[in-house]
Short mmCIF file of C-alpha atoms and ligand atoms in Angstrom, two decimals:
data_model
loop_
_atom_site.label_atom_id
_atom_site.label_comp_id
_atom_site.label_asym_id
_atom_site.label_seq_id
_atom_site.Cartn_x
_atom_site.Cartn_y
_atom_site.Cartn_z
CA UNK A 1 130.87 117.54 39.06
CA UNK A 2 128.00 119.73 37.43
CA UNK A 3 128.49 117.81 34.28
CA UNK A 4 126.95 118.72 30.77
CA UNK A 5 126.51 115.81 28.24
CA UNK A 6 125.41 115.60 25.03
CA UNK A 7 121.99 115.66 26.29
CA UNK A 8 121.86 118.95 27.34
CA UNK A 9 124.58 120.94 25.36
CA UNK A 10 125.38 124.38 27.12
CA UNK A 11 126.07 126.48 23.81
CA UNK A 12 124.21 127.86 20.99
CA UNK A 13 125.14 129.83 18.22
CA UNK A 14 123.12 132.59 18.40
CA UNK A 15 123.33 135.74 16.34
CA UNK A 16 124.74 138.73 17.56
CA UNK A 17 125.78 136.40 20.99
CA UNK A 18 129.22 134.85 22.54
CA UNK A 19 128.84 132.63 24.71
CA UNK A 20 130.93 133.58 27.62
CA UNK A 21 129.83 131.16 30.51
CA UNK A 22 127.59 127.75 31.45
CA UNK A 23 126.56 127.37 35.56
CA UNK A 24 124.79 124.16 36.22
CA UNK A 25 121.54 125.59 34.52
CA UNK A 26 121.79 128.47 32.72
CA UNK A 27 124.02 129.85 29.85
CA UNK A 28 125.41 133.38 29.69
CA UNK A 29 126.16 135.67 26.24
CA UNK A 30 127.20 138.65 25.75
CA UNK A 31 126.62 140.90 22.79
CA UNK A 32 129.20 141.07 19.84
CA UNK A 33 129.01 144.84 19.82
CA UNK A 34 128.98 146.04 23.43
CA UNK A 35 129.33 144.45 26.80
CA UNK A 36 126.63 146.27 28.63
CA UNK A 37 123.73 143.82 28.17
CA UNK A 38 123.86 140.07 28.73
CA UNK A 39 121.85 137.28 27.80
CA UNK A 40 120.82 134.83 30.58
CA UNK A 41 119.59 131.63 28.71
CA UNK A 42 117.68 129.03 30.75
CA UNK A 43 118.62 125.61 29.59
CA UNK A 44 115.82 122.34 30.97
CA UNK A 45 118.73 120.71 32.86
CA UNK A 46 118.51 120.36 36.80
CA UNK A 47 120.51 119.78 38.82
CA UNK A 48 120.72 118.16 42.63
CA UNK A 49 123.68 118.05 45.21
CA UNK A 50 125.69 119.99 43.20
CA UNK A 51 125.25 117.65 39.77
CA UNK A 52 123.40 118.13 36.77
CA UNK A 53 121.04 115.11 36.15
CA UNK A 54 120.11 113.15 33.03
CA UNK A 55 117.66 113.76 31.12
CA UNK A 56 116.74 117.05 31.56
CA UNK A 57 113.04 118.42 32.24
CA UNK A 58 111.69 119.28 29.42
CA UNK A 59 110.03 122.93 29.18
CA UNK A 60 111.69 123.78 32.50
CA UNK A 61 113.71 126.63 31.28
CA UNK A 62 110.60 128.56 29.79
CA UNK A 63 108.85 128.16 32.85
CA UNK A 64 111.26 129.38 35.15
CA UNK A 65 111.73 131.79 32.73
CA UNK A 66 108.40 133.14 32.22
CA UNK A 67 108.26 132.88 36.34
CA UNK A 68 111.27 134.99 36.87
CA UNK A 69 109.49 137.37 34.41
CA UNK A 70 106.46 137.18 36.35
CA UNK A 71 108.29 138.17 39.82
CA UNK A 72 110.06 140.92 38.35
CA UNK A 73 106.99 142.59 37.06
CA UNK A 74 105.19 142.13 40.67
CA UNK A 75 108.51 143.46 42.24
CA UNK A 76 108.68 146.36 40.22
CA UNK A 77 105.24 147.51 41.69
CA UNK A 78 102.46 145.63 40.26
CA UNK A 79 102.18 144.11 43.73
CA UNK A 80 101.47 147.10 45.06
CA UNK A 81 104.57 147.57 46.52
CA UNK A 82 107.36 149.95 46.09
CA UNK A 83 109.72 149.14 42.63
CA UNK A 84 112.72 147.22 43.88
CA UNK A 85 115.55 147.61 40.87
CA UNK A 86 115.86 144.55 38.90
CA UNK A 87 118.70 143.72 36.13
CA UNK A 88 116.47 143.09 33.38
CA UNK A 89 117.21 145.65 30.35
CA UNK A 90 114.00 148.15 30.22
CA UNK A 91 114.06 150.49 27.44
CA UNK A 92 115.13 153.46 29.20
CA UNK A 93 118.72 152.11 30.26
CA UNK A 94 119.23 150.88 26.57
CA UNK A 95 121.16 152.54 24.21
CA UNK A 96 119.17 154.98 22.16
CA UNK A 97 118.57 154.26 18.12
CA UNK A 98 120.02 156.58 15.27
CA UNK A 99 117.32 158.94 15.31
CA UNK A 100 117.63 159.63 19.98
CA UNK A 101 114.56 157.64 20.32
CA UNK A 102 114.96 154.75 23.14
CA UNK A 103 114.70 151.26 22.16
CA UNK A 104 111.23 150.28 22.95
CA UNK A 105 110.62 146.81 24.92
CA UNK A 106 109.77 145.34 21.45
CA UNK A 107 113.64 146.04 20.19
CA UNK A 108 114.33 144.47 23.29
CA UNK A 109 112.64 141.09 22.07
CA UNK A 110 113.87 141.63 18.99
CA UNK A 111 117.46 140.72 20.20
CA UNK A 112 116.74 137.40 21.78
CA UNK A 113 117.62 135.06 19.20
CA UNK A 114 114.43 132.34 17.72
CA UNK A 115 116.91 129.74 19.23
CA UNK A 116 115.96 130.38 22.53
CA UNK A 117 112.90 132.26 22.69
CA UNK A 118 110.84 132.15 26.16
CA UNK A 119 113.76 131.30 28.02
CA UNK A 120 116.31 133.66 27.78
CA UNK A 121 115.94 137.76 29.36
CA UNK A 122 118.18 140.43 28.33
CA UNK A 123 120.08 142.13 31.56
CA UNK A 124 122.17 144.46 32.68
CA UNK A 125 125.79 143.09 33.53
CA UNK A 126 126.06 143.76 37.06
CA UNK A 127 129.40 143.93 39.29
CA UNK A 128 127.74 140.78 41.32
CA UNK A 129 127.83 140.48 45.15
CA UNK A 130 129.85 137.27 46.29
CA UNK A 131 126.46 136.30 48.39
CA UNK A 132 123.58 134.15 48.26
CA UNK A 133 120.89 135.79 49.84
CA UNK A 134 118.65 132.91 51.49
CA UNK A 135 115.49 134.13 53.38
CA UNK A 136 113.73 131.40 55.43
CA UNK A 137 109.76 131.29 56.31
CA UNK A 138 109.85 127.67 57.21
CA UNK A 139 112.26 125.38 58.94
CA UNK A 140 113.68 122.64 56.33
CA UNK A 141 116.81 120.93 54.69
CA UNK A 142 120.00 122.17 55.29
CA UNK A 143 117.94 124.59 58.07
CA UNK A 144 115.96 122.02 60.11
CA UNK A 145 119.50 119.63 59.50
CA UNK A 146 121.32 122.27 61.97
CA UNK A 147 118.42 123.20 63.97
CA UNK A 148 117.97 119.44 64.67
CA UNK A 149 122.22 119.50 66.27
CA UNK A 150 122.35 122.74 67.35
CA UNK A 151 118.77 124.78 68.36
CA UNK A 152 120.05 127.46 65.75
CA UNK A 153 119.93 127.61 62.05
CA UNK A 154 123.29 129.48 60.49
CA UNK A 155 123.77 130.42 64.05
CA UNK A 156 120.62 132.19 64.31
CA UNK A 157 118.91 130.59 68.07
CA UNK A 158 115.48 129.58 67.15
CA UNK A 159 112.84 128.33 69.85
CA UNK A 160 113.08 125.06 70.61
CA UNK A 161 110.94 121.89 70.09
CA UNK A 162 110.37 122.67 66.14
CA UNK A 163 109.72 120.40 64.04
CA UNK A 164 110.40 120.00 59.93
CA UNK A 165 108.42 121.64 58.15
CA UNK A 166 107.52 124.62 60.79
CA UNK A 167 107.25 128.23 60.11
CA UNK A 168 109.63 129.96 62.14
CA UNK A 169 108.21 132.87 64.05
CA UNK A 170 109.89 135.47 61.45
CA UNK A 171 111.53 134.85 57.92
CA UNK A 172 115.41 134.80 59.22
CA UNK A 173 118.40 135.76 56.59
CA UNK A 174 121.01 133.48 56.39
CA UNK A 175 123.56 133.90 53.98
CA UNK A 176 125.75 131.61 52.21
CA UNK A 177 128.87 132.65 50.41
CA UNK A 178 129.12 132.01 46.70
CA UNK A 179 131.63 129.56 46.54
CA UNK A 180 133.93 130.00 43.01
CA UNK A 181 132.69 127.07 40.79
CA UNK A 182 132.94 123.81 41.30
CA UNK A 183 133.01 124.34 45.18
CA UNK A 184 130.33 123.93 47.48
CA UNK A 185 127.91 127.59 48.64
CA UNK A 186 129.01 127.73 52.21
CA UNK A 187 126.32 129.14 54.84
CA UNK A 188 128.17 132.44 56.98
CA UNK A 189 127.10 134.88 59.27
CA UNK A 190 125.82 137.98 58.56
CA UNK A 191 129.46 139.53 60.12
CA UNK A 192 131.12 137.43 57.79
CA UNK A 193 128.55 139.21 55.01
CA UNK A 194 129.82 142.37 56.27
CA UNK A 195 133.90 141.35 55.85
CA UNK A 196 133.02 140.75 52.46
CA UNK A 197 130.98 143.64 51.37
CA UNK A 198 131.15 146.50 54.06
CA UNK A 199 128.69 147.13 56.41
CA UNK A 200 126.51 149.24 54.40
CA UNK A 201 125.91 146.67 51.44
CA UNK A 202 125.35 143.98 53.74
CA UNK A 203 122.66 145.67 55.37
CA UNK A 204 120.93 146.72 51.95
CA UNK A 205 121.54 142.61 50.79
CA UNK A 206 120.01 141.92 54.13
CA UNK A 207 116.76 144.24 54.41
CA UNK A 208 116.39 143.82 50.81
CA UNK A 209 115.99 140.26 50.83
CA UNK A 210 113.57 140.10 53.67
CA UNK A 211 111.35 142.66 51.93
CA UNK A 212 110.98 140.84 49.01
CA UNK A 213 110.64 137.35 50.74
CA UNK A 214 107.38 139.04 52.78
CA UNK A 215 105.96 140.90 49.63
CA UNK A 216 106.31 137.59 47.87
CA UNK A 217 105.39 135.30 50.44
CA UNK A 218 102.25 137.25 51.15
CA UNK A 219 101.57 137.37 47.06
CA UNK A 220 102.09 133.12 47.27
CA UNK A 221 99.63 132.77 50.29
CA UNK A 222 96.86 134.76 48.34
CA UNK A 223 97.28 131.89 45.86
CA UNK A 224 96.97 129.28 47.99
CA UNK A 225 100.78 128.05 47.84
CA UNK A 226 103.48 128.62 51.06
CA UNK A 227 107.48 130.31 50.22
CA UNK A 228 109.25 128.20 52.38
CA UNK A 229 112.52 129.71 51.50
CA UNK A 230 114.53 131.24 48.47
CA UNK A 231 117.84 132.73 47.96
CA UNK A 232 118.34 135.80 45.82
CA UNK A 233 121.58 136.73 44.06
CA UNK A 234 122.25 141.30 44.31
CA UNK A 235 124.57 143.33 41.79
CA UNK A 236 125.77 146.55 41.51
CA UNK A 237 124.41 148.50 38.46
CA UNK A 238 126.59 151.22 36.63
CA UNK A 239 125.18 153.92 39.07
CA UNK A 240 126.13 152.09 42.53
CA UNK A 241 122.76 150.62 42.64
CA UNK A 242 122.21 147.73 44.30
CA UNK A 243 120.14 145.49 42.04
CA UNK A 244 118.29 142.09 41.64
CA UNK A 245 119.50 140.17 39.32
CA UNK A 246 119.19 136.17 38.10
CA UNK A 247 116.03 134.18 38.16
CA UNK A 248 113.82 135.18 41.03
CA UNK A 249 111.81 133.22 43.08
CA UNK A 250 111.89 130.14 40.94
CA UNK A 251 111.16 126.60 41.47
CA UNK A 252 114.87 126.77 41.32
CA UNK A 253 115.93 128.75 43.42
CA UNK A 254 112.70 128.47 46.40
CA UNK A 255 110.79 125.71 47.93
CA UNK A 256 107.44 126.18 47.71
CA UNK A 257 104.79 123.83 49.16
CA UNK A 258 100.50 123.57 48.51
CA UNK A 259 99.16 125.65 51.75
CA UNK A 260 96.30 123.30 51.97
CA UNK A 261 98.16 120.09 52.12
CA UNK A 262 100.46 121.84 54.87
CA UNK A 263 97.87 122.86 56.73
CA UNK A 264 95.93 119.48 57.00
CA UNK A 265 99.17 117.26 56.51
CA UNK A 266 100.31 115.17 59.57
CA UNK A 267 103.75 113.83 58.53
CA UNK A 268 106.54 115.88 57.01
CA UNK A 269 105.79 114.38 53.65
CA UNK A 270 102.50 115.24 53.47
CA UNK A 271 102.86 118.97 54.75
CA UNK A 272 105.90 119.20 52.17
CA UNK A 273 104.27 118.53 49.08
CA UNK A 274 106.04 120.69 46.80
CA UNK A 275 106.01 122.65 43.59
CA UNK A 276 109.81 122.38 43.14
CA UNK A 277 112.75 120.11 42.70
CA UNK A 278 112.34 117.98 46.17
CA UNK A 279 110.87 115.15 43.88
CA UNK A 280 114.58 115.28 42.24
CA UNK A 281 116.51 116.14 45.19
CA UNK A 282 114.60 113.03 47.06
CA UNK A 283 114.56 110.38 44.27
CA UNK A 284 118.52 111.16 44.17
CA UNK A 285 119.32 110.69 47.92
CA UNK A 286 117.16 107.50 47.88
CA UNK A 287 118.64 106.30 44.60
CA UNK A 288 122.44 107.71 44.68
CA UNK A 289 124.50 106.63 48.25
CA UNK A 290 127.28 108.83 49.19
CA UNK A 291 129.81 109.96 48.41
CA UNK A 292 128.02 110.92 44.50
CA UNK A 293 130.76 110.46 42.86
CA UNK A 294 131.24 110.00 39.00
CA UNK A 295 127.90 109.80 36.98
CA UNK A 296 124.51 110.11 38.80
CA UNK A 297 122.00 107.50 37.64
CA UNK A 298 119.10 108.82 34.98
CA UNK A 299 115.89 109.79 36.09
CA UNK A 300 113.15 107.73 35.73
CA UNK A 301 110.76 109.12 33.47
CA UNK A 302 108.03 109.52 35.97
CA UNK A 303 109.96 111.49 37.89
CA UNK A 304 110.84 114.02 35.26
CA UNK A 305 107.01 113.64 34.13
CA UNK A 306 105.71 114.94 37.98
CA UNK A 307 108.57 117.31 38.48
CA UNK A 308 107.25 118.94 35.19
CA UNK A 309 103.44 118.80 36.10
CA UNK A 310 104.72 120.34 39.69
CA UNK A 311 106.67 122.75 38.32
CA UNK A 312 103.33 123.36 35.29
CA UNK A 313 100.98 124.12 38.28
CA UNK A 314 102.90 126.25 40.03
CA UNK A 315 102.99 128.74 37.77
CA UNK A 316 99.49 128.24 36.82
CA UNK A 317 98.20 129.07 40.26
CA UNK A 318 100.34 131.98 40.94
CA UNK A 319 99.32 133.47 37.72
CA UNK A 320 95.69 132.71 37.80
CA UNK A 321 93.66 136.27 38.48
P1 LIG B 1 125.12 127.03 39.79
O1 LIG B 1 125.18 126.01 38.74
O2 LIG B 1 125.64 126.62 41.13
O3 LIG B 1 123.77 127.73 39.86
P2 LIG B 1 125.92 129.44 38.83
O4 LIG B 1 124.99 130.12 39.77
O5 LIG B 1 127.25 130.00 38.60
O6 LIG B 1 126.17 128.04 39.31
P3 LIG B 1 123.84 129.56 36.82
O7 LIG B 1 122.86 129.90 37.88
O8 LIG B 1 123.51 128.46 35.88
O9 LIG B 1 125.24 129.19 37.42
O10 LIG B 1 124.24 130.83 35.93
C1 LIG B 1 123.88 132.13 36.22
C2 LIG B 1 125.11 132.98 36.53
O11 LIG B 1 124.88 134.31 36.08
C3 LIG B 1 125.40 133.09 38.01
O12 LIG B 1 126.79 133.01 38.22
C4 LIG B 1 124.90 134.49 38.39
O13 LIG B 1 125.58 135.03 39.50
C5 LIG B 1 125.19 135.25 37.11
N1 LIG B 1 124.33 136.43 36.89
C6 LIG B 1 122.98 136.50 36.99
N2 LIG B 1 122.52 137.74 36.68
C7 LIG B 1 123.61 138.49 36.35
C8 LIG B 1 123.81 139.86 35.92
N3 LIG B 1 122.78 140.69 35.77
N4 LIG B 1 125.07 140.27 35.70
C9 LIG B 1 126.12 139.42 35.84
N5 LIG B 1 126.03 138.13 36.21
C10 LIG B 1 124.78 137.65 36.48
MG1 LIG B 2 122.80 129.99 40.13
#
């Protein structure tokens, strides 16, 4: 489960770094002097029903990074929104140099190792919240799976005769608890949310996550390109604040499908023509029977080759001015 080969190793030695942990995509460090930073170091691998795949997709962890980057920056204000706190290590919660001045953003850079440049940001360690925070625009996946039993999606009653693929008459939070590794995330309520945190934290996780689902959905739309759904991941930061932290509103971590093709598209295929890792996630499930168990078969190059161009042109229209 989640395995690493030789194909995509999980650690580097990097200079002034210790490696201290490897999730399914990303490797962590921490600094050989002090323990307040972190590096987060985004490897190409990818990964689908819970396994990492063979080979990986080549320049996928600079784009995600420079995405993540992206979102951050918008989040902070350039949207024209109010600055939600993010974990990435600005100057002025660095430690200052010999002569009081604070490290500029430039020292920052300085510290990510050659090795890794373009993928890899600098953080804040954060006291991390046990929860995924998902936010859903659109009915899909695991979402339209339960809808399609129940009428509700984790729990939540939705209107009936939907169909995959929908938008959903608000963005809904639904919450999934992060299971310890190796175990599968596990969708809860929002009491349950509140058993683990306390009622106050599990409000902020909850408002905060809708907020920036709307201020980014709306930023998508004005580029042409629907947020179906994403999850975001919340720490606490050395002052009690609650904080955003991983990647943000990645391929990884969000579906995201062309508006025009979902607006003209009759089947679900065609509406769901996506800028993230459904070509992976749907090549597996038509390729790889349950149970996936042992070693998933390798990706066909032309797979990897369109995942990359999707995954290219999504972050060439959201930048474009
Ligand atoms: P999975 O492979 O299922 O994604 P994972 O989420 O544990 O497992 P990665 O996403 O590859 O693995 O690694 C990122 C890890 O770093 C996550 O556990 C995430 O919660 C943690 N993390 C992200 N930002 C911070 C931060 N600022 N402080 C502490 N931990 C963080
Ligand atoms: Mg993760």
């Amino acid at each position: 489960n989640g395995r690493v080969t030789d194909a995509n190793p999980t650690s580097l030695d990097l200079p002034g770094w210790r490696h201290v942990y490897s999730g399914k995509v990303r490797d962590l460090y921490r600094p050989t002097d002090d323990t307040q930073r972190m590096l987060v170091v985004a490897s190409d691998r990818v990964s689908a029903f819970d396994h990492v795949l063979s080979p990986g997709i080549p320049g996928k962890g600079i784009l995600l990074t420079t995405l993540s980057l992206w979102w951050f920056d918008r989040l902070a204000g350039s949207d024209g929104g109010r600055s939600i706190p993010n974990h990435l290590a600005a100057s002025h919660v660095l430690t200052r140099g010999a002569d009081g001045a604070a490290n500029t953003p430039d020292d920052l850079q300085n510290l990510i190792p050659d090795a890794v440049t373009g993928r890899a940001m600098v953080v804040k360690s954060l006291d991390m919240q046990p929860i995924e925070c998902v936010v859903r625009g659109y009915l899909t996946g695991s979402g339209w799976a339960e809808y399609r039993e129940s009428g509700t999606v984790c729990g939540i009653p939705l209107p009936a005769g939907l169909a995959n693929g929908d938008r959903l008459p608000e963005p809904i939070y639904t919450p999934a608890y992060k299971a310890p590794l190796g175990e599968h995330d596990e969708n809860i309520s929002y009491e349950r949310t509140v058993d683990l945190v306390g009622a106050e934290r599990a409000a902020e996780l909850r408002d905060l996550s809708l907020e920036i689902y709307e201020r980014a959905a709306r930023t998508a739309e004005a580029h042409g390109v629907i947020l179906a759904d994403t999850k975001f991941e919340f720490g606490i930061d050395e002052n009690g604040v609650m904080t955003l932290a991983d990647e943000v509103l990645t391929s990884d971590s969000s579906r995201y499908w062309d508006a025009a093709a979902w607006a003209s598209g009759t089947t679900a295929e065609e509406r769901m023509a996506s800028f993230d890792k459904q070509i992976v996630r749907d090549w597996l499930a038509a390729n790889w029977a349950p149970p996936r168990e042992g070693e998933p078969p390798a990706l066909p190059a032309d797979i990897v080759e369109r995942t990359t161009a999707r995954y290219r042109e999504l972050l060439d229209r959201l930048t474009a001015a």
